[in-house]
Amino acid sequence: MLLAMRDDEKMGRITLAQVAERAGVSISTVSKVLNGRQDVATPTRLKVERLLEAHAYRRTTRSASEAPLIEIVFHELESIWAMELIRGVENVAKAQGAGVVLTESGTRHAPGPDWMEAMLQRRPLGVVLVFSTLPGEVKQQLRARSIPFVIIDPAGDPDPDVPSVGSANWNGGLAATRHLIECGHRRIGVITGPEDMLCSRARLDGYRSAMTMAGLEVDPGLILFGDFHVEGGYDRATEMLSRPNRPTAIFAGSDLQALGVLEAARVQGLRVPHDLSVVGYDDVSIARWASPALTTVHQPLRQMAEEAAQMLMRLRAQEPVSTRLELATTLVVRKSTAPPPPES
């Protein structure tokens, strides 16, 4: 029996009894940790979690307390692109005979500390997180409890040990700016997202690369950081368009910001695209219904969510998966872009 135990350990397997013995606690205490019970002292819980993670403990069958649900966690549900992600996860969940539970928690960088306790009570099949990365403690707790997780990453660059699905942000920024240059624009402004988000910087780098390759000067005064929301786009565009030598085109880092740019142009008496061309990013459903219809970079949000949910189910089945999948972005030309006015 001792030999079998050693063989299991060499292969990374361990039983609950062995975890309990190593941790110096009862099997019921280990079970409480696995099931997210809070009546376990923090040092004991951390010791048990480290053992479970170190030996890659996996439940062999689905627990009766596990819900046939896939949980998707956002830091905010206000953004319209959240609906595209939800639909993508829902498509996969339905095919698996599972439901979807939505949670709003934390900041754009990580879920809040209260989320873990509530999620462990629900015990979903797995978790899809819309965050740029995860704190080490969150990863450890999920792995120790055999709950697979994947990040949908329109926002950053997760750690290499975190399975994630993202998109080609640099290429998107390059394509948007090249289109404006090909239309004849030379003075092009950019309103990207928050400065601490890597996707914002990647789209900005794409813009800079397109300008440099075309031999055009990049005016630092025409680079502003926004917040990916309509109000932020409106405020930044109002600032940019109030300058004496205003741009003839603006690349907005999201469709919502682009809607703010359209409104700022209207308030200042500028016609789009006759006086100002505008390009957005994401290609959410309202982009085609804007006035004028918005030229934008299509980010395959629904497909990203489907890929993330499928990756989640493969992880649950203990199948090998790539830790990073990046999907292509494409430019969609509509009515909000045209050559600049002759006097420009």
mmCIF file of C-alpha atoms in Angstrom:
data_model
loop_
_atom_site.group_PDB
_atom_site.id
_atom_site.type_symbol
_atom_site.label_atom_id
_atom_site.label_comp_id
_atom_site.label_asym_id
_atom_site.label_seq_id
_atom_site.Cartn_x
_atom_site.Cartn_y
_atom_site.Cartn_z
ATOM 1 C CA MET A 1 0.000 0.000 0.000
ATOM 2 C CA LEU A 2 2.893 2.332 0.765
ATOM 3 C CA LEU A 3 4.393 1.570 -2.658
ATOM 4 C CA ALA A 4 1.089 2.407 -4.392
ATOM 5 C CA MET A 5 0.964 5.665 -2.531
ATOM 6 C CA ARG A 6 4.443 6.589 -3.730
ATOM 7 C CA ASP A 7 3.573 5.673 -7.326
ATOM 8 C CA ASP A 8 0.540 7.944 -7.141
ATOM 9 C CA GLU A 9 2.651 10.793 -5.845
ATOM 10 C CA LYS A 10 5.222 10.318 -8.646
ATOM 11 C CA MET A 11 2.380 10.654 -11.127
ATOM 12 C CA GLY A 12 1.077 13.770 -9.370
ATOM 13 C CA ARG A 13 -1.998 12.033 -7.899
ATOM 14 C CA ILE A 14 -2.975 12.173 -4.267
ATOM 15 C CA THR A 15 -6.025 11.095 -2.277
ATOM 16 C CA LEU A 16 -7.940 13.176 0.225
ATOM 17 C CA ALA A 17 -6.676 10.897 3.008
ATOM 18 C CA GLN A 18 -3.086 11.574 1.961
ATOM 19 C CA VAL A 19 -3.730 15.327 1.844
ATOM 20 C CA ALA A 20 -5.261 15.163 5.320
ATOM 21 C CA GLU A 21 -2.284 13.195 6.636
ATOM 22 C CA ARG A 22 0.272 15.586 5.132
ATOM 23 C CA ALA A 23 -1.618 18.639 6.415
ATOM 24 C CA GLY A 24 -2.181 17.130 9.828
ATOM 25 C CA VAL A 25 -5.951 17.586 9.641
ATOM 26 C CA SER A 26 -9.024 15.405 9.236
ATOM 27 C CA ILE A 27 -10.485 14.299 5.904
ATOM 28 C CA SER A 28 -13.599 16.331 6.708
ATOM 29 C CA THR A 29 -11.436 19.465 6.985
ATOM 30 C CA VAL A 30 -9.961 18.818 3.533
ATOM 31 C CA SER A 31 -13.470 18.302 2.213
ATOM 32 C CA LYS A 32 -14.551 21.626 3.718
ATOM 33 C CA VAL A 33 -11.682 23.390 1.934
ATOM 34 C CA LEU A 34 -12.618 21.771 -1.379
ATOM 35 C CA ASN A 35 -16.221 22.854 -0.970
ATOM 36 C CA GLY A 36 -15.451 26.445 -0.042
ATOM 37 C CA ARG A 37 -16.601 26.233 3.558
ATOM 38 C CA GLN A 38 -15.486 29.203 5.621
ATOM 39 C CA ASP A 39 -15.225 27.413 8.970
ATOM 40 C CA VAL A 40 -11.573 26.507 8.353
ATOM 41 C CA ALA A 41 -8.713 28.594 9.760
ATOM 42 C CA THR A 42 -6.812 30.527 7.075
ATOM 43 C CA PRO A 43 -3.381 28.893 7.719
ATOM 44 C CA THR A 44 -4.989 25.434 7.518
ATOM 45 C CA ARG A 45 -6.882 26.328 4.347
ATOM 46 C CA LEU A 46 -3.734 27.644 2.664
ATOM 47 C CA LYS A 47 -1.755 24.532 3.657
ATOM 48 C CA VAL A 48 -4.433 22.240 2.204
ATOM 49 C CA GLU A 49 -4.731 24.318 -0.978
ATOM 50 C CA ARG A 50 -0.961 24.183 -1.541
ATOM 51 C CA LEU A 51 -0.982 20.389 -1.209
ATOM 52 C CA LEU A 52 -3.946 20.021 -3.557
ATOM 53 C CA GLU A 53 -2.311 22.247 -6.169
ATOM 54 C CA ALA A 54 1.162 20.702 -5.800
ATOM 55 C CA HIS A 55 -0.232 17.213 -6.469
ATOM 56 C CA ALA A 56 -2.679 18.388 -9.163
ATOM 57 C CA TYR A 57 -5.605 16.868 -7.301
ATOM 58 C CA ARG A 58 -8.614 16.259 -9.535
ATOM 59 C CA ARG A 59 -12.089 15.050 -8.646
ATOM 60 C CA THR A 60 -12.778 11.866 -10.565
ATOM 61 C CA THR A 61 -16.529 12.498 -10.875
ATOM 62 C CA ARG A 62 -18.757 15.525 -10.777
ATOM 63 C CA SER A 63 -19.847 16.335 -7.260
ATOM 64 C CA ALA A 64 -23.554 16.336 -6.497
ATOM 65 C CA SER A 65 -23.078 19.930 -5.334
ATOM 66 C CA GLU A 66 -21.608 21.013 -8.683
ATOM 67 C CA ALA A 67 -24.126 22.949 -10.756
ATOM 68 C CA PRO A 68 -24.346 22.315 -14.521
ATOM 69 C CA LEU A 69 -23.346 25.937 -15.049
ATOM 70 C CA ILE A 70 -20.546 27.896 -16.677
ATOM 71 C CA GLU A 71 -19.872 31.092 -14.787
ATOM 72 C CA ILE A 72 -18.740 34.224 -16.626
ATOM 73 C CA VAL A 73 -17.311 37.042 -14.515
ATOM 74 C CA PHE A 74 -17.055 40.711 -15.570
ATOM 75 C CA HIS A 75 -15.836 43.748 -13.698
ATOM 76 C CA GLU A 76 -18.751 45.624 -15.273
ATOM 77 C CA LEU A 77 -21.812 44.624 -17.278
ATOM 78 C CA GLU A 78 -22.511 48.076 -18.708
ATOM 79 C CA SER A 79 -20.405 47.729 -21.840
ATOM 80 C CA ILE A 80 -22.412 46.612 -24.845
ATOM 81 C CA TRP A 81 -19.677 44.187 -25.903
ATOM 82 C CA ALA A 82 -20.419 42.190 -22.747
ATOM 83 C CA MET A 83 -23.567 40.906 -24.454
ATOM 84 C CA GLU A 84 -21.516 39.470 -27.314
ATOM 85 C CA LEU A 85 -19.314 37.603 -24.848
ATOM 86 C CA ILE A 86 -22.334 36.280 -22.968
ATOM 87 C CA ARG A 87 -23.887 34.993 -26.196
ATOM 88 C CA GLY A 88 -20.674 33.197 -27.117
ATOM 89 C CA VAL A 89 -20.424 31.403 -23.769
ATOM 90 C CA GLU A 90 -24.147 30.633 -23.921
ATOM 91 C CA ASN A 91 -23.771 28.938 -27.320
ATOM 92 C CA VAL A 92 -21.221 26.473 -25.936
ATOM 93 C CA ALA A 93 -23.034 25.976 -22.628
ATOM 94 C CA LYS A 94 -26.265 25.097 -24.426
ATOM 95 C CA ALA A 95 -24.454 22.481 -26.512
ATOM 96 C CA GLN A 96 -23.121 20.973 -23.274
ATOM 97 C CA GLY A 97 -26.526 20.929 -21.596
ATOM 98 C CA ALA A 98 -25.410 23.607 -19.151
ATOM 99 C CA GLY A 99 -26.635 27.039 -18.168
ATOM 100 C CA VAL A 100 -24.746 30.317 -17.717
ATOM 101 C CA VAL A 101 -24.477 32.404 -14.558
ATOM 102 C CA LEU A 102 -23.283 36.025 -14.761
ATOM 103 C CA THR A 103 -21.277 37.739 -12.048
ATOM 104 C CA GLU A 104 -20.094 41.346 -11.751
ATOM 105 C CA SER A 105 -17.140 41.733 -9.404
ATOM 106 C CA GLY A 106 -13.887 43.572 -8.807
ATOM 107 C CA THR A 107 -11.912 45.852 -11.124
ATOM 108 C CA ARG A 108 -10.783 45.366 -14.710
ATOM 109 C CA HIS A 109 -7.645 43.658 -13.359
ATOM 110 C CA ALA A 110 -9.148 40.984 -11.070
ATOM 111 C CA PRO A 111 -12.409 39.833 -9.425
ATOM 112 C CA GLY A 112 -13.209 41.059 -5.920
ATOM 113 C CA PRO A 113 -12.308 39.027 -2.812
ATOM 114 C CA ASP A 114 -15.975 38.253 -2.096
ATOM 115 C CA TRP A 115 -16.430 36.490 -5.430
ATOM 116 C CA MET A 116 -14.420 33.376 -4.583
ATOM 117 C CA GLU A 117 -16.541 32.422 -1.575
ATOM 118 C CA ALA A 118 -19.815 32.830 -3.479
ATOM 119 C CA MET A 119 -18.521 30.946 -6.530
ATOM 120 C CA LEU A 120 -17.326 28.022 -4.398
ATOM 121 C CA GLN A 121 -20.829 27.709 -2.984
ATOM 122 C CA ARG A 122 -22.228 27.509 -6.543
ATOM 123 C CA ARG A 123 -19.496 25.069 -7.710
ATOM 124 C CA PRO A 124 -19.895 25.667 -11.478
ATOM 125 C CA LEU A 125 -18.385 23.387 -14.093
ATOM 126 C CA GLY A 126 -15.833 26.104 -14.791
ATOM 127 C CA VAL A 127 -15.275 29.849 -14.904
ATOM 128 C CA VAL A 128 -14.701 32.271 -17.787
ATOM 129 C CA LEU A 129 -13.188 35.541 -16.546
ATOM 130 C CA VAL A 130 -13.106 38.816 -18.462
ATOM 131 C CA PHE A 131 -9.986 40.253 -16.834
ATOM 132 C CA SER A 132 -6.434 41.016 -17.915
ATOM 133 C CA THR A 133 -4.920 38.578 -15.400
ATOM 134 C CA LEU A 134 -5.534 36.866 -12.063
ATOM 135 C CA PRO A 135 -3.780 37.236 -8.694
ATOM 136 C CA GLY A 136 -1.726 34.203 -7.697
ATOM 137 C CA GLU A 137 -3.993 33.416 -4.751
ATOM 138 C CA VAL A 138 -7.080 33.261 -6.995
ATOM 139 C CA LYS A 139 -5.328 30.891 -9.401
ATOM 140 C CA GLN A 140 -4.203 28.704 -6.527
ATOM 141 C CA GLN A 141 -7.672 28.499 -4.992
ATOM 142 C CA LEU A 142 -9.309 27.585 -8.300
ATOM 143 C CA ARG A 143 -6.713 24.943 -9.129
ATOM 144 C CA ALA A 144 -6.775 23.463 -5.636
ATOM 145 C CA ARG A 145 -10.511 22.930 -5.985
ATOM 146 C CA SER A 146 -10.295 21.504 -9.519
ATOM 147 C CA ILE A 147 -12.318 24.350 -11.024
ATOM 148 C CA PRO A 148 -11.023 25.044 -14.553
ATOM 149 C CA PHE A 149 -10.804 28.674 -15.667
ATOM 150 C CA VAL A 150 -10.054 30.631 -18.840
ATOM 151 C CA ILE A 151 -9.596 34.355 -19.353
ATOM 152 C CA ILE A 152 -11.271 36.178 -22.236
ATOM 153 C CA ASP A 153 -8.743 38.882 -22.771
ATOM 154 C CA PRO A 154 -9.725 41.916 -24.816
ATOM 155 C CA ALA A 155 -7.946 43.938 -22.173
ATOM 156 C CA GLY A 156 -4.361 42.838 -21.655
ATOM 157 C CA ASP A 157 -1.770 40.088 -21.660
ATOM 158 C CA PRO A 158 -2.351 37.357 -19.038
ATOM 159 C CA ASP A 159 0.372 35.396 -17.320
ATOM 160 C CA PRO A 160 1.706 32.522 -19.472
ATOM 161 C CA ASP A 161 0.306 29.891 -17.089
ATOM 162 C CA VAL A 162 -3.258 31.187 -17.512
ATOM 163 C CA PRO A 163 -5.332 29.794 -20.424
ATOM 164 C CA SER A 164 -6.642 32.786 -22.365
ATOM 165 C CA VAL A 165 -8.289 33.943 -25.584
ATOM 166 C CA GLY A 166 -7.510 37.373 -27.021
ATOM 167 C CA SER A 167 -7.375 39.257 -30.305
ATOM 168 C CA ALA A 168 -4.797 41.024 -32.468
ATOM 169 C CA ASN A 169 -4.991 44.550 -31.014
ATOM 170 C CA TRP A 170 -1.820 45.868 -32.701
ATOM 171 C CA ASN A 171 -3.053 44.751 -36.120
ATOM 172 C CA GLY A 172 -6.412 46.382 -35.437
ATOM 173 C CA GLY A 173 -4.807 49.738 -34.632
ATOM 174 C CA LEU A 174 -2.594 49.437 -37.710
ATOM 175 C CA ALA A 175 -5.528 48.646 -40.030
ATOM 176 C CA ALA A 176 -7.693 51.490 -38.697
ATOM 177 C CA THR A 177 -4.937 54.084 -39.138
ATOM 178 C CA ARG A 178 -3.842 52.786 -42.546
ATOM 179 C CA HIS A 179 -7.405 53.137 -43.792
ATOM 180 C CA LEU A 180 -7.495 56.786 -42.752
ATOM 181 C CA ILE A 181 -4.101 57.415 -44.363
ATOM 182 C CA GLU A 182 -5.280 55.763 -47.591
ATOM 183 C CA CYS A 183 -8.309 58.074 -47.529
ATOM 184 C CA GLY A 184 -5.835 60.984 -47.658
ATOM 185 C CA HIS A 185 -5.718 62.041 -43.998
ATOM 186 C CA ARG A 186 -2.427 63.257 -42.591
ATOM 187 C CA ARG A 187 -3.476 64.792 -39.275
ATOM 188 C CA ILE A 188 -5.000 61.844 -37.431
ATOM 189 C CA GLY A 189 -5.911 61.828 -33.745
ATOM 190 C CA VAL A 190 -6.293 58.750 -31.566
ATOM 191 C CA ILE A 191 -8.369 58.286 -28.420
ATOM 192 C CA THR A 192 -7.351 54.946 -26.991
ATOM 193 C CA GLY A 193 -8.449 53.243 -23.756
ATOM 194 C CA PRO A 194 -7.073 53.451 -20.196
ATOM 195 C CA GLU A 195 -3.324 53.949 -20.078
ATOM 196 C CA ASP A 196 -2.748 50.948 -17.778
ATOM 197 C CA MET A 197 -4.396 48.453 -20.158
ATOM 198 C CA LEU A 198 -2.124 46.661 -22.608
ATOM 199 C CA CYS A 199 -4.810 46.486 -25.300
ATOM 200 C CA SER A 200 -4.953 50.314 -25.255
ATOM 201 C CA ARG A 201 -1.212 50.511 -25.750
ATOM 202 C CA ALA A 202 -1.223 47.795 -28.436
ATOM 203 C CA ARG A 203 -3.844 49.673 -30.490
ATOM 204 C CA LEU A 204 -1.876 52.890 -29.984
ATOM 205 C CA ASP A 205 1.324 51.140 -31.110
ATOM 206 C CA GLY A 206 -0.498 49.982 -34.243
ATOM 207 C CA TYR A 207 -1.502 53.613 -34.903
ATOM 208 C CA ARG A 208 2.070 54.820 -34.408
ATOM 209 C CA SER A 209 3.453 52.102 -36.699
ATOM 210 C CA ALA A 210 1.045 53.016 -39.495
ATOM 211 C CA MET A 211 1.921 56.710 -39.210
ATOM 212 C CA THR A 212 5.668 55.994 -39.166
ATOM 213 C CA MET A 213 5.499 53.636 -42.149
ATOM 214 C CA ALA A 214 3.638 56.344 -44.096
ATOM 215 C CA GLY A 215 6.312 58.905 -43.197
ATOM 216 C CA LEU A 216 3.851 60.974 -41.165
ATOM 217 C CA GLU A 217 4.694 62.867 -38.004
ATOM 218 C CA VAL A 218 2.971 61.704 -34.834
ATOM 219 C CA ASP A 219 1.739 64.745 -32.910
ATOM 220 C CA PRO A 220 1.749 63.916 -29.159
ATOM 221 C CA GLY A 221 -1.086 66.417 -28.734
ATOM 222 C CA LEU A 222 -3.316 64.180 -30.851
ATOM 223 C CA ILE A 223 -2.864 61.139 -28.585
ATOM 224 C CA LEU A 224 -5.327 60.949 -25.688
ATOM 225 C CA PHE A 225 -6.226 58.135 -23.292
ATOM 226 C CA GLY A 226 -9.925 57.512 -22.699
ATOM 227 C CA ASP A 227 -12.006 54.976 -20.793
ATOM 228 C CA PHE A 228 -13.725 52.998 -23.596
ATOM 229 C CA HIS A 229 -17.082 54.666 -22.743
ATOM 230 C CA VAL A 230 -19.239 57.176 -24.647
ATOM 231 C CA GLU A 231 -18.692 59.992 -22.151
ATOM 232 C CA GLY A 232 -14.918 59.563 -22.276
ATOM 233 C CA GLY A 233 -14.954 59.655 -26.073
ATOM 234 C CA TYR A 234 -17.070 62.796 -26.044
ATOM 235 C CA ASP A 235 -14.835 64.604 -23.540
ATOM 236 C CA ARG A 236 -11.561 63.697 -25.266
ATOM 237 C CA ALA A 237 -12.908 64.502 -28.739
ATOM 238 C CA THR A 238 -14.230 67.858 -27.513
ATOM 239 C CA GLU A 239 -10.744 68.655 -26.219
ATOM 240 C CA MET A 240 -9.074 67.516 -29.442
ATOM 241 C CA LEU A 241 -11.490 69.258 -31.803
ATOM 242 C CA SER A 242 -11.268 72.562 -29.887
ATOM 243 C CA ARG A 243 -7.633 73.010 -30.865
ATOM 244 C CA PRO A 244 -6.747 75.523 -33.597
ATOM 245 C CA ASN A 245 -5.150 72.869 -35.796
ATOM 246 C CA ARG A 246 -7.684 70.095 -35.202
ATOM 247 C CA PRO A 247 -7.363 66.621 -36.770
ATOM 248 C CA THR A 248 -9.268 65.687 -39.889
ATOM 249 C CA ALA A 249 -9.754 62.126 -38.601
ATOM 250 C CA ILE A 250 -9.964 60.368 -35.238
ATOM 251 C CA PHE A 251 -9.360 56.694 -34.467
ATOM 252 C CA ALA A 252 -11.322 55.823 -31.320
ATOM 253 C CA GLY A 253 -10.221 52.758 -29.319
ATOM 254 C CA SER A 254 -13.795 51.460 -28.968
ATOM 255 C CA ASP A 255 -17.144 51.886 -30.716
ATOM 256 C CA LEU A 256 -18.601 53.455 -27.587
ATOM 257 C CA GLN A 257 -15.871 56.100 -27.594
ATOM 258 C CA ALA A 258 -16.482 56.589 -31.318
ATOM 259 C CA LEU A 259 -20.148 57.380 -30.564
ATOM 260 C CA GLY A 260 -18.905 60.058 -28.174
ATOM 261 C CA VAL A 261 -16.679 61.429 -30.944
ATOM 262 C CA LEU A 262 -19.676 61.603 -33.313
ATOM 263 C CA GLU A 263 -21.629 63.605 -30.745
ATOM 264 C CA ALA A 264 -18.711 65.947 -30.031
ATOM 265 C CA ALA A 265 -18.389 66.615 -33.767
ATOM 266 C CA ARG A 266 -22.127 67.345 -34.043
ATOM 267 C CA VAL A 267 -22.025 69.792 -31.116
ATOM 268 C CA GLN A 268 -19.137 71.651 -32.764
ATOM 269 C CA GLY A 269 -20.945 71.837 -36.083
ATOM 270 C CA LEU A 270 -18.708 69.346 -37.874
ATOM 271 C CA ARG A 271 -20.160 66.895 -40.384
ATOM 272 C CA VAL A 272 -19.011 63.271 -40.376
ATOM 273 C CA PRO A 273 -17.384 62.251 -42.696
ATOM 274 C CA HIS A 274 -17.263 65.528 -44.694
ATOM 275 C CA ASP A 275 -15.362 67.506 -42.031
ATOM 276 C CA LEU A 276 -14.145 64.674 -39.798
ATOM 277 C CA SER A 277 -13.640 60.950 -40.382
ATOM 278 C CA VAL A 278 -14.133 58.556 -37.467
ATOM 279 C CA VAL A 279 -13.067 54.925 -36.989
ATOM 280 C CA GLY A 280 -14.169 52.833 -34.002
ATOM 281 C CA TYR A 281 -13.097 49.496 -32.586
ATOM 282 C CA ASP A 282 -15.030 46.297 -31.665
ATOM 283 C CA ASP A 283 -17.836 46.304 -34.283
ATOM 284 C CA VAL A 284 -20.626 45.910 -31.728
ATOM 285 C CA SER A 285 -24.175 45.793 -33.050
ATOM 286 C CA ILE A 286 -24.872 49.527 -32.681
ATOM 287 C CA ALA A 287 -21.927 50.444 -34.934
ATOM 288 C CA ARG A 288 -23.911 49.772 -38.098
ATOM 289 C CA TRP A 289 -26.875 51.788 -36.790
ATOM 290 C CA ALA A 290 -24.902 54.899 -35.854
ATOM 291 C CA SER A 291 -25.420 58.003 -37.977
ATOM 292 C CA PRO A 292 -23.452 57.729 -40.134
ATOM 293 C CA ALA A 293 -22.803 53.970 -39.968
ATOM 294 C CA LEU A 294 -19.476 53.513 -38.240
ATOM 295 C CA THR A 295 -16.299 52.305 -39.917
ATOM 296 C CA THR A 296 -14.697 50.111 -37.278
ATOM 297 C CA VAL A 297 -12.314 47.268 -36.483
ATOM 298 C CA HIS A 298 -14.171 44.007 -35.985
ATOM 299 C CA GLN A 299 -13.029 42.245 -32.839
ATOM 300 C CA PRO A 300 -14.584 38.723 -32.893
ATOM 301 C CA LEU A 301 -16.017 38.970 -29.379
ATOM 302 C CA ARG A 302 -18.592 36.200 -29.712
ATOM 303 C CA GLN A 303 -16.052 33.835 -31.255
ATOM 304 C CA MET A 304 -13.553 34.705 -28.507
ATOM 305 C CA ALA A 305 -16.138 33.725 -25.895
ATOM 306 C CA GLU A 306 -17.003 30.503 -27.720
ATOM 307 C CA GLU A 307 -13.337 29.539 -27.940
ATOM 308 C CA ALA A 308 -12.857 30.320 -24.246
ATOM 309 C CA ALA A 309 -15.837 28.188 -23.218
ATOM 310 C CA GLN A 310 -14.699 25.308 -25.426
ATOM 311 C CA MET A 311 -11.211 25.577 -23.938
ATOM 312 C CA LEU A 312 -12.831 25.433 -20.523
ATOM 313 C CA MET A 313 -14.618 22.186 -21.322
ATOM 314 C CA ARG A 314 -11.389 20.655 -22.678
ATOM 315 C CA LEU A 315 -9.621 21.614 -19.466
ATOM 316 C CA ARG A 316 -12.433 20.004 -17.502
ATOM 317 C CA ALA A 317 -11.952 16.809 -19.495
ATOM 318 C CA GLN A 318 -8.198 17.079 -18.741
ATOM 319 C CA GLU A 319 -7.381 17.401 -22.429
ATOM 320 C CA PRO A 320 -4.309 19.413 -23.501
ATOM 321 C CA VAL A 321 -4.994 23.024 -24.527
ATOM 322 C CA SER A 322 -2.923 25.934 -25.807
ATOM 323 C CA THR A 323 -2.462 28.502 -23.079
ATOM 324 C CA ARG A 324 -2.921 31.413 -25.497
ATOM 325 C CA LEU A 325 -5.221 31.785 -28.508
ATOM 326 C CA GLU A 326 -5.248 35.059 -30.443
ATOM 327 C CA LEU A 327 -7.937 35.689 -33.053
ATOM 328 C CA ALA A 328 -7.639 38.014 -36.033
ATOM 329 C CA THR A 329 -9.225 41.461 -36.271
ATOM 330 C CA THR A 330 -10.580 42.918 -39.525
ATOM 331 C CA LEU A 331 -11.496 46.397 -40.736
ATOM 332 C CA VAL A 332 -15.164 47.008 -41.614
ATOM 333 C CA VAL A 333 -15.591 50.094 -43.822
ATOM 334 C CA ARG A 334 -18.925 51.909 -43.591
ATOM 335 C CA LYS A 335 -19.972 55.553 -43.932
ATOM 336 C CA SER A 336 -18.032 57.434 -41.238
ATOM 337 C CA THR A 337 -14.801 57.757 -43.231
ATOM 338 C CA ALA A 338 -14.003 59.707 -46.434
ATOM 339 C CA PRO A 339 -11.213 61.880 -47.857
ATOM 340 C CA PRO A 340 -10.497 65.065 -45.889
ATOM 341 C CA PRO A 341 -12.045 68.377 -46.996
ATOM 342 C CA PRO A 342 -10.054 70.186 -49.742
ATOM 343 C CA GLU A 343 -8.842 72.965 -47.472
ATOM 344 C CA SER A 344 -7.135 70.406 -45.206
#
